[in-house]
XYZ file of C-alpha atoms in Angstrom:
447
model
C 99.259 -102.740 146.517
C 96.219 -101.103 148.361
C 95.585 -101.968 151.809
C 91.572 -102.364 151.018
C 93.285 -105.238 148.485
C 93.170 -107.554 152.352
C 90.865 -105.690 154.668
C 90.018 -109.415 155.354
C 92.374 -111.423 157.543
C 90.859 -114.896 157.799
C 92.856 -117.324 160.825
C 95.674 -119.895 159.149
C 94.380 -123.515 159.045
C 96.599 -126.058 160.666
C 98.585 -128.163 158.006
C 97.766 -125.433 155.504
C 100.644 -124.385 153.092
C 101.421 -120.650 152.703
C 100.441 -120.591 149.142
C 96.759 -122.225 150.479
C 96.393 -119.823 152.658
C 96.946 -116.974 150.449
C 94.497 -117.767 147.879
C 91.609 -118.422 150.833
C 93.081 -114.589 151.053
C 92.247 -113.340 147.910
C 88.840 -115.325 147.545
C 88.089 -113.634 150.668
C 88.685 -109.893 149.553
C 86.739 -111.052 146.718
C 89.704 -110.987 143.992
C 89.524 -113.788 141.277
C 93.054 -114.085 140.121
C 96.926 -114.255 142.331
C 98.274 -111.269 139.987
C 95.606 -109.030 141.393
C 97.139 -109.046 144.780
C 101.504 -110.583 144.215
C 103.575 -110.351 141.771
C 104.739 -113.506 139.951
C 108.250 -113.214 142.273
C 106.272 -112.458 145.173
C 103.885 -115.651 144.030
C 106.850 -117.894 143.586
C 108.376 -117.382 147.577
C 105.083 -117.389 149.069
C 105.055 -121.427 147.659
C 108.257 -121.793 149.181
C 107.249 -120.727 152.213
C 109.747 -117.950 152.100
C 108.695 -114.362 152.955
C 107.353 -112.012 149.938
C 108.482 -109.161 150.993
C 105.442 -107.693 151.458
C 105.674 -107.278 155.090
C 101.563 -107.304 155.268
C 101.067 -110.787 153.537
C 104.084 -112.700 155.428
C 102.738 -111.907 159.160
C 99.392 -113.620 157.759
C 101.082 -117.019 156.733
C 101.533 -119.789 158.253
C 105.162 -120.709 158.699
C 107.283 -123.212 156.758
C 107.375 -126.991 157.153
C 109.518 -130.040 156.860
C 107.737 -132.784 154.353
C 109.756 -135.158 154.011
C 113.384 -136.679 154.954
C 113.734 -139.034 151.698
C 116.657 -137.928 149.423
C 115.771 -137.333 145.744
C 118.746 -137.271 142.873
C 116.705 -134.475 141.775
C 116.061 -132.563 143.984
C 117.298 -131.107 147.277
C 114.411 -129.717 148.997
C 111.276 -131.168 149.573
C 108.659 -128.971 148.697
C 106.936 -129.289 145.192
C 106.631 -125.873 143.404
C 104.099 -126.657 141.238
C 100.132 -127.719 142.242
C 98.503 -131.303 142.818
C 95.102 -131.644 144.780
C 92.747 -134.134 146.189
C 89.422 -132.271 144.973
C 87.238 -134.017 147.458
C 89.190 -132.768 150.628
C 88.808 -129.342 148.926
C 84.997 -129.929 149.127
C 84.525 -131.059 151.914
C 86.843 -128.261 153.590
C 88.075 -125.743 150.710
C 91.747 -125.334 152.064
C 95.282 -126.387 150.442
C 97.162 -128.599 151.870
C 100.757 -128.535 153.051
C 101.148 -132.079 152.729
C 100.305 -131.390 148.953
C 103.286 -130.039 148.446
C 105.220 -132.940 149.681
C 106.906 -134.308 145.735
C 106.675 -137.695 147.714
C 102.678 -137.748 148.608
C 101.133 -139.449 145.123
C 97.596 -139.791 146.927
C 94.530 -138.839 149.525
C 95.209 -140.968 152.253
C 91.695 -140.420 152.998
C 89.912 -140.577 150.089
C 92.189 -143.419 148.424
C 92.095 -141.324 145.283
C 94.838 -139.237 143.473
C 96.306 -136.694 143.964
C 95.449 -134.931 140.624
C 98.109 -131.749 138.410
C 96.012 -131.486 135.679
C 91.912 -131.429 134.740
C 90.779 -134.889 133.301
C 88.143 -132.496 130.905
C 90.852 -130.091 129.132
C 94.659 -131.230 130.211
C 95.384 -128.269 131.546
C 98.313 -128.172 134.078
C 96.349 -127.154 137.616
C 98.121 -123.172 138.859
C 98.162 -121.726 141.651
C 94.797 -119.336 141.433
C 91.701 -118.942 143.544
C 89.410 -121.792 141.395
C 91.860 -124.460 142.689
C 90.159 -124.050 145.904
C 86.752 -124.345 144.644
C 87.602 -127.817 142.828
C 87.544 -126.609 139.472
C 90.079 -126.318 136.488
C 92.569 -123.089 136.451
C 92.137 -122.695 132.734
C 89.591 -119.517 133.004
C 88.359 -121.512 129.510
C 87.008 -124.977 130.852
C 86.290 -124.220 134.927
C 84.636 -127.492 135.045
C 84.603 -129.680 138.479
C 87.528 -131.379 138.762
C 87.097 -134.993 138.984
C 88.498 -137.222 141.540
C 90.519 -140.355 139.896
C 92.038 -143.569 141.356
C 95.161 -145.636 140.575
C 95.288 -148.150 143.116
C 99.079 -149.285 141.615
C 100.120 -145.704 142.045
C 99.589 -145.431 145.656
C 103.548 -145.876 146.791
C 105.517 -145.314 149.638
C 108.152 -142.094 149.391
C 110.791 -144.103 148.558
C 109.612 -145.912 145.400
C 107.722 -142.543 144.296
C 111.234 -141.065 144.563
C 112.288 -144.099 142.474
C 109.817 -143.240 139.727
C 110.009 -139.588 139.399
C 113.606 -140.008 138.624
C 112.463 -143.081 136.032
C 109.977 -140.769 134.248
C 113.249 -138.024 134.079
C 115.567 -140.710 132.748
C 112.969 -141.559 130.462
C 112.219 -138.103 128.524
C 116.009 -136.861 129.106
C 119.246 -137.972 128.511
C 122.285 -136.656 130.191
C 123.423 -135.964 133.644
C 121.516 -135.587 136.367
C 121.204 -131.806 137.391
C 119.555 -131.740 140.919
C 117.708 -128.549 141.502
C 117.253 -126.860 144.054
C 113.293 -127.248 144.106
C 111.435 -130.531 142.619
C 109.099 -128.149 139.082
C 106.893 -130.650 138.229
C 103.865 -129.698 136.435
C 101.964 -132.630 135.450
C 103.176 -134.675 138.480
C 100.484 -138.054 136.938
C 102.231 -138.322 134.443
C 105.210 -137.945 135.752
C 104.064 -141.684 137.933
C 102.544 -143.241 134.710
C 105.510 -142.679 132.785
C 107.998 -143.386 135.930
C 106.148 -146.393 136.745
C 105.396 -148.277 133.862
C 109.674 -148.052 132.921
C 109.849 -149.655 136.664
C 107.390 -152.150 136.195
C 106.702 -152.899 132.484
C 109.409 -155.561 130.635
C 108.550 -154.618 127.316
C 108.700 -151.046 127.907
C 111.823 -151.104 130.134
C 113.359 -152.823 127.260
C 113.016 -150.780 124.375
C 114.224 -147.671 126.412
C 117.058 -149.432 127.205
C 117.771 -150.145 124.053
C 117.209 -146.875 122.141
C 119.482 -145.455 125.078
C 121.906 -147.910 123.982
C 121.798 -147.116 120.331
C 121.528 -143.463 120.201
C 125.536 -143.749 121.448
C 127.640 -144.089 119.244
C 129.730 -147.434 118.428
C 133.105 -145.571 119.196
C 132.471 -145.371 123.142
C 132.944 -148.251 125.258
C 129.877 -150.394 126.462
C 130.435 -148.746 130.026
C 129.919 -146.023 128.253
C 126.765 -147.092 126.038
C 125.038 -147.990 129.613
C 125.210 -145.047 130.833
C 121.713 -143.617 131.236
C 120.704 -147.452 132.098
C 123.433 -147.742 135.078
C 122.143 -143.415 136.430
C 119.099 -145.059 137.017
C 120.006 -148.432 138.676
C 122.329 -146.630 140.471
C 119.972 -144.303 142.236
C 116.574 -146.541 143.524
C 116.034 -146.796 146.613
C 113.967 -149.975 146.476
C 113.381 -152.724 143.966
C 111.899 -152.954 140.649
C 110.274 -155.665 138.267
C 112.237 -154.698 135.761
C 115.669 -154.143 137.181
C 116.573 -158.002 136.501
C 116.320 -156.894 132.696
C 118.093 -153.396 132.459
C 120.694 -155.368 134.369
C 120.645 -158.201 131.501
C 120.514 -155.241 128.928
C 123.901 -154.110 130.027
C 125.357 -157.407 129.391
C 124.161 -157.778 126.102
C 125.934 -157.130 122.877
C 124.089 -154.685 120.944
C 125.319 -153.491 117.081
C 125.443 -149.203 117.514
C 126.329 -147.240 114.613
C 130.256 -146.627 113.608
C 129.229 -143.197 111.624
C 131.063 -139.945 113.888
C 131.524 -139.309 117.298
C 128.712 -137.693 119.172
C 128.490 -135.597 121.654
C 128.554 -137.485 125.240
C 127.758 -134.970 127.886
C 128.488 -136.613 131.843
C 129.022 -135.255 135.334
C 132.800 -135.408 136.320
C 132.084 -137.779 138.556
C 130.281 -139.955 136.157
C 133.493 -138.969 133.799
C 136.278 -139.836 136.315
C 134.536 -143.735 136.863
C 133.599 -144.105 133.029
C 137.605 -143.282 132.012
C 139.348 -144.924 135.053
C 140.598 -141.570 135.798
C 140.940 -139.899 139.084
C 139.565 -135.251 138.715
C 143.391 -134.283 138.125
C 143.738 -136.993 135.532
C 140.127 -135.021 134.408
C 142.042 -131.748 134.586
C 144.961 -133.378 132.832
C 142.730 -134.398 129.638
C 140.823 -130.671 129.844
C 144.431 -128.958 129.780
C 144.984 -130.613 126.246
C 141.243 -130.640 125.479
C 140.419 -134.095 125.262
C 137.812 -133.154 126.975
C 135.457 -129.940 127.025
C 134.052 -128.416 130.265
C 129.933 -127.576 130.084
C 131.456 -123.846 131.811
C 135.365 -122.265 132.551
C 135.045 -123.269 135.694
C 137.542 -125.100 137.254
C 136.419 -128.758 137.372
C 135.271 -130.220 139.833
C 133.500 -134.000 140.555
C 129.719 -131.329 139.863
C 131.123 -129.951 136.626
C 129.333 -131.069 133.151
C 131.724 -132.516 130.375
C 131.550 -133.621 126.753
C 134.004 -136.963 126.835
C 133.712 -136.906 122.897
C 136.825 -135.152 121.904
C 139.055 -138.011 123.568
C 137.005 -140.748 121.587
C 137.546 -138.692 118.173
C 141.131 -138.918 119.028
C 141.309 -142.576 118.581
C 138.517 -143.452 116.322
C 140.500 -143.314 113.147
C 143.603 -145.367 114.840
C 143.823 -148.924 113.442
C 145.694 -151.917 115.661
C 148.301 -154.462 114.276
C 148.457 -157.903 114.975
C 151.346 -157.462 117.439
C 149.065 -155.018 119.934
C 147.403 -155.938 123.305
C 144.421 -153.987 125.097
C 146.114 -152.325 128.279
C 144.469 -153.761 130.426
C 146.503 -156.731 129.494
C 149.206 -154.722 130.987
C 148.684 -153.439 134.243
C 151.113 -154.995 136.828
C 153.136 -152.791 133.750
C 151.343 -149.757 134.396
C 150.891 -149.931 138.279
C 154.655 -150.343 138.767
C 155.170 -147.363 136.162
C 152.810 -145.012 137.687
C 151.658 -145.093 134.749
C 147.452 -143.699 134.749
C 145.381 -143.552 131.636
C 145.400 -139.953 131.463
C 149.175 -140.340 130.263
C 148.542 -142.848 127.712
C 145.942 -140.978 126.259
C 147.467 -137.752 126.315
C 151.245 -139.379 124.761
C 148.993 -140.785 121.995
C 147.691 -136.813 121.345
C 151.067 -135.470 121.969
C 152.253 -138.776 118.798
C 154.493 -139.750 121.688
C 153.107 -142.999 122.070
C 151.076 -145.003 118.972
C 147.971 -146.629 119.817
C 145.493 -148.783 118.145
C 141.833 -149.163 119.165
C 139.118 -150.780 119.245
C 135.805 -150.546 121.392
C 135.926 -152.716 124.152
C 133.683 -152.661 127.756
C 135.941 -149.858 128.996
C 138.285 -147.412 127.915
C 141.503 -149.542 129.200
C 139.771 -152.499 127.082
C 139.996 -150.048 124.079
C 143.303 -148.875 123.476
C 145.644 -151.285 122.096
C 149.535 -150.996 122.163
C 152.593 -152.874 121.505
C 154.599 -154.234 124.177
C 158.082 -152.743 123.386
C 156.523 -149.492 122.575
C 154.305 -149.009 125.927
C 157.678 -150.401 128.160
C 159.520 -147.831 126.600
C 157.008 -145.214 127.411
C 156.582 -146.317 130.660
C 160.112 -145.930 131.910
C 160.434 -143.135 130.044
C 157.213 -141.703 132.146
C 158.721 -143.432 135.313
C 162.052 -141.686 134.886
C 160.469 -138.123 134.368
C 158.577 -138.453 137.655
C 159.932 -135.547 140.058
C 157.311 -136.538 143.008
C 158.312 -135.655 146.674
C 155.424 -138.108 148.082
C 153.061 -140.963 146.619
C 150.034 -141.914 148.913
C 150.333 -145.481 150.087
C 147.795 -146.737 147.363
C 150.242 -145.806 144.746
C 153.469 -146.827 146.525
C 151.583 -149.728 147.103
C 151.060 -150.188 143.139
C 154.950 -148.694 141.944
C 156.883 -151.170 144.312
C 154.704 -154.477 144.710
C 155.315 -154.167 148.298
C 151.616 -154.853 150.094
C 150.130 -152.443 152.728
C 151.753 -154.745 155.529
C 155.396 -154.270 154.172
C 154.780 -150.918 153.588
C 154.085 -150.292 156.848
C 157.106 -152.639 158.193
C 159.461 -150.680 155.800
C 157.599 -147.455 157.881
C 158.780 -149.125 161.045
C 162.059 -150.213 160.049
C 162.240 -145.664 158.880
C 162.688 -147.303 155.179
C 158.690 -145.085 154.377
C 159.202 -142.179 155.789
C 156.251 -139.415 156.474
C 157.238 -136.506 153.928
C 157.889 -133.649 156.237
C 154.897 -130.577 155.635
C 152.965 -133.530 154.213
C 150.173 -131.571 155.957
C 146.575 -133.556 156.127
C 146.266 -136.764 156.090
C 150.200 -137.051 156.116
C 150.292 -140.722 157.825
C 149.120 -142.187 154.607
C 151.622 -141.175 152.335
C 155.414 -142.157 151.936
C 158.149 -139.945 150.261
C 159.414 -140.708 147.184
C 163.029 -142.007 147.432
C 162.041 -144.570 149.797
C 159.194 -145.690 147.407
C 162.568 -146.192 145.029
C 164.464 -147.547 148.090
C 161.457 -149.953 148.239
C 161.264 -150.859 144.801
C 165.151 -151.967 144.465
C 165.208 -153.812 147.006
C 161.974 -155.806 145.788
C 163.373 -156.110 142.875
C 166.467 -158.221 144.635
C 164.842 -160.281 146.517
C 162.430 -161.753 143.823
C 166.639 -161.997 141.525
C 167.881 -163.719 144.555
C 164.730 -165.572 145.485
């Protein structure tokens, strides 16, 4: 970079974005393209409000700023990396306002017009180029004046914009939400219109919900078929006209295709909730290849996993008339500390015969005969060699209440395990659990 290129150094304007200052610097020094002064990497750093690593420029740039306290599930930092502008503001004073980089800001409060992200003449997306500060299209083949637009129904609060951007993302992308560091919303206007229509138009909401449900094989339980809808409903910050419609669609019976088991990618957190397992249970399923991870890294709540191998296992299982869903055996499972991954792995290893019919959840979809499940549960419980369990598990195994467990503790019968470490007061020695269980059985028989 030659020093003569920045011989003129304009004064920064109050509330001017660093990228806006760079564009003015380029214009004042007689340059026509951003690439004439910085490379792509340097430009991206300046857009983010961080040092470009070019001292001559960094000394001139306005400092970073905090744009919004609203949290979005789509990104971590509220600093939009793609431009949107009010043409009228630029024509009055040619500089790029830092508020325009706020991803939750959709309109100009002065002129009551939309912040535009594309040219209405040629449809090209705007770029951070000097033409932007002339209120012109940044596509050199067009370069026509940018036209102010107004969609009063899209003049929304920051929380509403967060909802709209999420809805637009889910409308166009199936699969788990992957949070990025910065928001990249190339066509902000399009995203607003798309997301707003999903949240306010009953017909569009119904069609999207049904398409989402029907895109998932009928081999999956209902709660998994509803996952995209639940992703949206679970993250909304404000109320919208189509919320009840979307909720109703999750309750409807939709006939889905029972062909091959398609891949379904979920965050590990979603997989745990939908399958009814803990992260430890998910790790066990992954260890026998019934869950497929996106990477070889150790599974965590933030991992992305494919649950289709588990349902491929069950897709050909037939039921006998004597079989009942696992959900009807809940007390038996709790009492013997049998979790759903234990049943699934036993089926995989051919230690237990189960039928399968898609229900509301996995627990409602796996069917067993009572005698065989009892035999498996007893064997499973007798094979346990845990040194300690948490109080919630002790309650399930013994049938005692929390108050009774704590009362047993006061009597020295529900001891805190030695060297239990952090949260030790929430743990119980496993041998004490067995003794309490025997005592509860005796009391029940005597009664």
